[in-house]
Coordinates of C-alpha atoms in Angstrom, one line a residue:
M1 CA -15.5 -27.2 -25.3
T2 CA -14.1 -30.5 -24.2
S3 CA -10.5 -29.4 -24.9
L4 CA -10.8 -25.9 -23.4
V5 CA -7.7 -24.8 -21.4
T6 CA -8.3 -21.1 -20.7
L7 CA -11.7 -19.5 -20.0
D8 CA -11.4 -15.7 -20.0
M9 CA -14.7 -13.8 -19.4
R10 CA -13.3 -10.8 -17.6
R11 CA -14.8 -7.3 -17.6
N12 CA -18.2 -8.0 -19.1
E13 CA -21.7 -7.5 -17.7
I14 CA -22.3 -11.1 -16.8
S15 CA -24.8 -11.6 -14.0
G16 CA -26.6 -14.4 -12.3
T17 CA -25.1 -17.4 -10.5
F18 CA -22.0 -19.3 -11.4
P19 CA -22.7 -22.3 -13.8
L20 CA -21.3 -25.5 -12.4
D21 CA -21.1 -27.0 -15.9
F22 CA -17.6 -25.5 -16.2
D23 CA -16.3 -28.1 -13.8
K24 CA -17.1 -30.8 -16.3
I25 CA -14.4 -29.5 -18.7
E26 CA -11.4 -31.7 -17.6
T27 CA -8.8 -29.7 -19.6
L28 CA -9.7 -26.3 -18.0
A29 CA -6.7 -25.0 -16.2
T30 CA -7.3 -21.2 -16.1
M31 CA -10.6 -19.6 -15.2
L32 CA -10.8 -15.8 -15.3
I33 CA -14.3 -14.3 -14.6
D34 CA -13.4 -11.2 -12.6
H35 CA -15.0 -7.8 -12.9
N36 CA -18.5 -9.0 -13.6
R37 CA -21.7 -9.1 -11.5
I38 CA -22.0 -12.8 -10.7
T39 CA -23.8 -13.6 -7.5
G40 CA -24.4 -16.5 -5.2
S41 CA -21.9 -18.6 -3.2
L42 CA -18.5 -19.7 -4.5
P43 CA -18.8 -23.3 -5.7
E44 CA -16.7 -25.6 -3.5
V45 CA -16.1 -28.0 -6.4
T46 CA -14.6 -25.2 -8.5
L47 CA -12.3 -24.0 -5.8
A48 CA -11.1 -27.5 -4.7
V49 CA -11.0 -29.4 -8.0
T50 CA -7.5 -30.5 -8.6
R51 CA -6.9 -29.8 -12.3
K52 CA -7.2 -26.0 -12.2
Q53 CA -4.1 -23.8 -11.8
T54 CA -5.5 -20.3 -11.8
I55 CA -8.8 -19.0 -10.6
S56 CA -9.8 -15.3 -10.5
F57 CA -13.3 -14.5 -9.2
S58 CA -12.5 -11.0 -8.0
H59 CA -14.7 -7.9 -8.3
N60 CA -18.0 -9.8 -8.4
Q61 CA -20.9 -10.2 -5.9
F62 CA -20.2 -13.7 -4.5
S63 CA -21.4 -14.0 -0.9
G64 CA -21.5 -16.4 2.0
N65 CA -18.8 -18.5 3.5
V66 CA -16.0 -20.2 1.6
A67 CA -15.9 -23.8 2.8
V68 CA -15.6 -27.4 1.7
S69 CA -18.3 -29.8 2.8
S70 CA -17.4 -32.6 5.2
D71 CA -18.0 -35.3 2.6
F72 CA -15.5 -33.8 0.1
I73 CA -12.6 -36.1 -0.7
F74 CA -9.4 -34.1 -1.2
D75 CA -6.4 -35.6 -2.9
P76 CA -3.4 -33.4 -2.1
G77 CA -1.1 -35.4 -4.3
S78 CA -2.8 -34.3 -7.5
F79 CA -3.6 -30.7 -6.5
R80 CA -2.3 -28.1 -9.0
L81 CA -3.9 -24.8 -8.0
Q82 CA -1.3 -22.0 -7.9
H83 CA -3.3 -18.8 -7.9
I84 CA -6.6 -17.9 -6.4
D85 CA -8.1 -14.4 -6.3
V86 CA -11.5 -13.9 -4.6
S87 CA -10.9 -10.2 -3.7
Y88 CA -13.6 -7.6 -3.6
N89 CA -16.7 -9.7 -3.3
L90 CA -19.2 -10.0 -0.4
L91 CA -17.7 -13.1 1.2
S92 CA -18.0 -13.4 4.9
G93 CA -17.5 -15.7 7.9
P94 CA -14.2 -17.2 9.1
I95 CA -11.5 -17.9 6.7
S96 CA -12.2 -21.4 5.5
A97 CA -10.0 -24.3 6.5
L98 CA -9.8 -24.9 2.7
F99 CA -6.9 -22.4 2.6
G100 CA -5.0 -24.5 5.1
I101 CA -5.1 -27.7 3.0
L102 CA -3.9 -26.4 -0.4
P103 CA -0.3 -27.5 -0.7
S104 CA 0.4 -25.8 -4.0
F105 CA -0.9 -22.3 -3.2
R106 CA 1.4 -19.5 -4.4
H107 CA -0.9 -16.5 -4.7
L108 CA -3.8 -15.8 -2.4
D109 CA -5.8 -12.6 -2.5
L110 CA -8.7 -12.2 0.0
S111 CA -8.9 -8.4 0.0
G112 CA -12.1 -6.4 0.2
N113 CA -14.4 -9.0 1.8
F114 CA -15.9 -9.5 5.3
F115 CA -13.7 -12.4 6.5
I116 CA -13.3 -12.7 10.2
G117 CA -11.2 -14.6 12.7
P118 CA -7.6 -15.7 12.5
F119 CA -5.8 -17.5 9.6
P120 CA -6.1 -21.3 9.9
S121 CA -3.2 -22.8 11.8
S122 CA -2.7 -25.4 9.0
V123 CA -1.8 -23.0 6.2
A124 CA 1.2 -24.2 4.3
W125 CA 3.1 -20.8 4.5
D126 CA 6.3 -22.2 3.0
N127 CA 4.5 -22.4 -0.4
I128 CA 2.9 -18.9 -0.5
E129 CA 4.6 -16.1 -2.4
F130 CA 1.9 -13.5 -2.4
L131 CA -0.7 -12.8 0.4
A132 CA -3.1 -9.9 0.4
A133 CA -6.0 -9.6 2.9
A134 CA -6.6 -5.8 2.9
N135 CA -10.0 -4.5 4.0
N136 CA -11.3 -7.4 6.0
M137 CA -12.0 -7.9 9.7
L138 CA -9.3 -10.4 10.6
T139 CA -8.2 -10.8 14.2
G140 CA -5.5 -12.6 16.2
T141 CA -1.8 -12.7 15.6
V142 CA 0.1 -13.2 12.5
P143 CA 0.4 -17.0 12.1
V144 CA 3.4 -18.6 13.8
G145 CA 4.4 -20.3 10.5
Y146 CA 6.0 -17.2 9.2
P147 CA 9.4 -17.6 10.8
T148 CA 9.9 -21.0 9.0
L149 CA 9.2 -19.7 5.5
S150 CA 11.6 -21.2 3.0
T151 CA 10.3 -18.8 0.3
F152 CA 9.8 -15.4 1.9
L153 CA 6.8 -13.3 1.1
P154 CA 7.7 -10.4 -1.3
L155 CA 4.5 -8.6 -0.4
F156 CA 2.8 -8.5 3.0
K157 CA -0.4 -6.5 3.0
L158 CA -3.0 -6.7 5.8
R159 CA -4.3 -3.2 5.5
S160 CA -7.5 -2.5 7.5
C161 CA -7.3 -5.8 9.4
V162 CA -7.8 -5.7 13.2
L163 CA -4.7 -7.3 14.6
L164 CA -2.7 -7.0 17.8
R165 CA -1.4 -3.7 19.1
Q166 CA 2.3 -4.4 18.4
F167 CA 4.2 -5.8 15.5
P168 CA 4.9 -9.5 16.3
T169 CA 8.6 -10.1 16.0
V170 CA 8.0 -13.3 14.1
M171 CA 6.3 -11.4 11.3
L172 CA 9.3 -9.1 10.8
N173 CA 11.4 -12.1 9.8
I174 CA 9.8 -12.2 6.3
L175 CA 11.7 -9.0 5.3
K176 CA 15.3 -10.2 5.5
S177 CA 15.8 -12.0 2.2
T178 CA 13.8 -10.6 -0.7
P179 CA 12.5 -7.2 -1.8
A180 CA 9.7 -6.5 0.6
H181 CA 6.5 -4.4 0.6
F182 CA 5.2 -4.0 4.1
N183 CA 1.8 -2.4 4.4
M184 CA 0.2 -2.5 7.8
S185 CA -1.8 0.7 7.6
Y186 CA -5.2 1.2 9.2
N187 CA -4.7 -0.9 12.2
Q188 CA -4.3 -0.2 16.0
F189 CA -0.6 -0.7 16.5
T190 CA 0.6 1.4 19.4
E191 CA 4.2 0.3 20.1
G192 CA 6.1 2.7 17.8
I193 CA 8.0 2.0 14.6
P194 CA 10.1 -1.1 15.4
E195 CA 13.8 -0.6 15.0
E196 CA 14.0 -4.1 13.6
F197 CA 13.0 -2.5 10.3
C198 CA 16.4 -1.0 10.2
D199 CA 18.0 -4.5 9.9
Y200 CA 16.2 -5.4 6.6
P201 CA 18.3 -4.2 3.7
E202 CA 15.8 -5.5 1.1
L203 CA 12.9 -3.4 2.5
E204 CA 11.5 -1.2 -0.3
F205 CA 8.0 -0.2 0.9
L206 CA 7.2 0.6 4.6
I207 CA 3.6 1.8 4.9
L208 CA 2.3 2.2 8.5
S209 CA -0.1 5.0 8.1
N210 CA -3.2 5.5 10.3
N211 CA -1.9 3.6 13.3
P212 CA -1.6 5.3 16.7
L213 CA 2.0 4.3 16.9
G214 CA 3.4 7.1 19.0
S215 CA 7.2 7.4 19.6
T216 CA 9.7 8.8 17.1
I217 CA 11.0 8.1 13.6
P218 CA 14.0 5.7 14.1
S219 CA 17.1 7.4 12.8
C220 CA 18.5 4.0 11.9
L221 CA 16.0 3.6 9.0
N222 CA 18.9 5.0 6.8
E223 CA 20.3 1.4 7.0
A224 CA 17.4 0.2 4.9
K225 CA 19.2 1.3 1.8
K226 CA 16.6 0.2 -0.7
L227 CA 13.7 1.9 0.9
R228 CA 11.6 3.7 -1.8
D229 CA 8.4 4.5 0.0
L230 CA 8.1 5.5 3.7
E231 CA 4.6 6.5 4.7
C232 CA 3.6 7.1 8.3
H233 CA 0.9 9.8 8.2
N234 CA -1.5 10.0 11.1
C235 CA 0.6 7.9 13.4
S236 CA 0.9 10.1 16.5
L237 CA 4.6 10.4 15.9
T238 CA 6.6 13.0 17.9
G239 CA 10.2 14.3 17.8
R240 CA 12.2 15.5 14.8
V241 CA 12.6 14.3 11.3
P242 CA 16.0 12.5 11.5
E243 CA 18.7 14.0 9.3
E244 CA 19.7 10.4 8.5
I245 CA 16.7 10.1 6.2
G246 CA 18.8 12.0 3.7
D247 CA 20.9 8.8 3.3
L248 CA 18.1 6.9 1.6
N249 CA 19.2 7.4 -2.0
D250 CA 16.2 5.5 -3.5
L251 CA 13.5 7.2 -1.4
A252 CA 10.7 8.5 -3.7
I253 CA 7.9 9.0 -1.2
F254 CA 8.4 10.5 2.3
D255 CA 5.0 11.1 4.0
V256 CA 4.9 11.9 7.7
A257 CA 1.9 14.2 7.6
G258 CA -0.6 14.5 10.4
N259 CA 1.7 13.9 13.3
S260 CA 3.2 16.0 16.1
L261 CA 6.6 16.4 14.6
F262 CA 8.6 19.5 15.6
G263 CA 11.9 21.1 14.7
T264 CA 13.2 22.1 11.3
I265 CA 13.3 20.4 7.9
P266 CA 16.7 18.7 7.8
T267 CA 18.9 20.2 5.1
E268 CA 20.0 16.6 4.3
L269 CA 16.6 16.0 2.6
G270 CA 18.1 18.0 -0.2
E271 CA 20.3 15.0 -0.9
L272 CA 17.3 12.8 -1.8
L273 CA 17.7 13.0 -5.6
A274 CA 15.0 10.4 -6.2
L275 CA 12.4 12.0 -4.0
Q276 CA 9.1 12.8 -5.8
H277 CA 6.7 13.4 -3.0
L278 CA 7.5 15.2 0.3
K279 CA 4.6 15.5 2.7
L280 CA 5.2 17.2 6.0
Q281 CA 1.8 18.9 6.4
D282 CA -0.2 19.1 9.7
N283 CA 2.7 19.0 12.1
S284 CA 4.4 21.5 14.4
M285 CA 7.6 22.1 12.4
I286 CA 9.3 25.4 12.5
G287 CA 12.2 27.3 10.8
T288 CA 12.8 28.2 7.2
I289 CA 12.3 26.1 4.0
P290 CA 15.8 24.9 3.2
T291 CA 17.3 26.1 -0.1
Q292 CA 18.8 22.6 -0.4
L293 CA 15.4 21.3 -1.6
A294 CA 16.2 22.9 -4.9
N295 CA 18.6 20.0 -5.5
V296 CA 15.7 17.5 -5.5
G297 CA 15.1 17.8 -9.2
N298 CA 12.5 15.0 -9.3
L299 CA 10.2 16.6 -6.8
V300 CA 6.5 16.5 -7.9
T301 CA 4.7 17.3 -4.6
L302 CA 5.9 19.6 -1.8
N303 CA 3.3 19.9 1.0
L304 CA 4.2 22.0 4.0
T305 CA 0.7 23.3 5.0
N306 CA -0.3 23.8 8.6
N307 CA 3.0 24.1 10.3
A308 CA 4.9 27.1 11.7
F309 CA 7.4 27.7 9.0
S310 CA 8.7 31.3 8.7
G311 CA 11.1 33.4 6.7
S312 CA 11.0 34.0 2.9
F313 CA 10.1 31.4 0.3
P314 CA 13.4 30.3 -1.2
I315 CA 13.7 31.7 -4.8
E316 CA 16.0 28.7 -5.5
L317 CA 13.0 26.4 -5.7
E318 CA 12.0 27.8 -9.1
S319 CA 14.5 25.3 -10.5
L320 CA 12.2 22.4 -9.6
V321 CA 10.9 21.9 -13.2
K322 CA 8.9 18.7 -12.3
L323 CA 7.0 20.3 -9.4
E324 CA 3.2 20.0 -9.8
S325 CA 1.9 20.7 -6.3
L326 CA 3.1 23.3 -4.0
L327 CA 1.1 23.7 -0.8
L328 CA 2.2 26.3 1.8
A329 CA -1.0 27.5 3.5
G330 CA -1.3 27.8 7.2
N331 CA 2.3 28.7 8.1
L332 CA 2.7 31.6 10.5
G333 CA 5.3 34.1 9.3
L334 CA 6.1 32.5 6.0
G335 CA 6.5 35.3 3.4
G336 CA 8.4 36.5 0.4
D337 CA 7.7 36.3 -3.3
I338 CA 6.7 33.2 -5.2
P339 CA 8.7 32.9 -8.5
Q340 CA 6.7 33.3 -11.7
D341 CA 7.9 29.9 -12.9
L342 CA 6.0 28.2 -10.1
C343 CA 2.6 29.9 -10.8
G344 CA 1.5 27.5 -13.5
L345 CA 1.5 24.4 -11.2
N346 CA -1.5 22.0 -11.2
T347 CA -1.9 22.8 -7.5
L348 CA -0.7 26.0 -5.9
E349 CA -2.1 26.7 -2.4
L350 CA -0.8 29.8 -0.8
L351 CA -3.6 31.7 0.8
A352 CA -4.1 31.8 4.5
E353 CA -4.8 34.6 7.0
D354 CA -1.5 34.1 8.8
M355 CA 0.8 34.1 5.7
D356 CA 2.6 37.0 4.0
V357 CA 3.4 35.3 0.7
T358 CA 3.0 37.6 -2.3
L359 CA 3.2 37.4 -6.1
D360 CA 4.8 39.9 -8.4
A361 CA 2.7 41.4 -11.1
A362 CA 3.7 39.0 -13.8
A363 CA 3.3 36.0 -11.5
A364 CA -0.2 37.1 -10.5
V365 CA -1.2 37.3 -14.2
T366 CA 0.2 33.8 -14.8
L367 CA -1.7 32.4 -11.8
L368 CA -4.9 34.1 -12.8
Q369 CA -4.6 32.9 -16.4
S370 CA -4.0 29.3 -15.2
A371 CA -7.1 29.5 -13.0
V372 CA -9.2 30.7 -16.0
D373 CA -7.8 28.0 -18.3
S374 CA -8.6 25.3 -15.8
T375 CA -12.1 26.5 -15.5
T376 CA -12.9 27.0 -19.2
G377 CA -11.0 24.0 -20.4
L378 CA -8.8 26.1 -22.7

């Protein structure tokens, strides 16, 4: 194997420790051994050797700290590593200073480990194009190097990290130039949704769920014209759903469930022709279900449970041919007939003691037959 360039041993049942003999193959540029059961520590020579370009050790059982010994001689001039993925192992301890001395790094995935502490101050952020550190125990602020990025991060994902309680302004600068995915869910941010997000026209994904944000939904978010995914469930939000959300022509997911929102559903949401999932459950919203939602032909999920909606269910919604889940339970005063065409949905949740929604005879038969078929597998 003296001329081997790519080693791909992914998705096998390989166990035991990592064989260091692979480092003797001078031509080896790509090493993919993810989704196995390999144990032990990550070999520092393999991580730091200069000839490799891609290393993926993800979804194994590597453990211990990732570090380079003090006697290791590093030659940055010949370093070629572009992509390293050590996600979903059992790695722990502070993030190694190794990640701060890799001048060619483009892709870094540390997700699903037990790393602690802040990022090293020496990280060459201007080279990194992808950074994921979800499900760790990181602390501190987002590194100050972010404002000077020459290549902005297209994906910023620090889900389940323990960071400061407000969004550092310097971090938001990464969103101004390229299509951005911003996922900061499962943290402890408390300063509301920053209106600075409104100034980033390239923002596509804004996921802030499970933060005690408080405050209201900024109406100016309609200025983020390319926004496709807006998720803020369980964020202690108050106020009304802004009617300006109806200006987001590309919005496919709007999830603000589990907050303290009040007021009615804006009729302008009926202008969201790309919308697939509308989740308003577990709030304090009132009023009738707008007939304008019948215009959202791509709607797959409509979840309005546990609010205070009233009036009759709009018959117009039977035109939603792509609808799969309709959840209405827990609404005081909501009544009327459910159209037969909606009774074959994958998920139809209507029943609650405080509802007066009924089915006509044909619809009831359809619903009963659907339940039988799902149980018997017919």
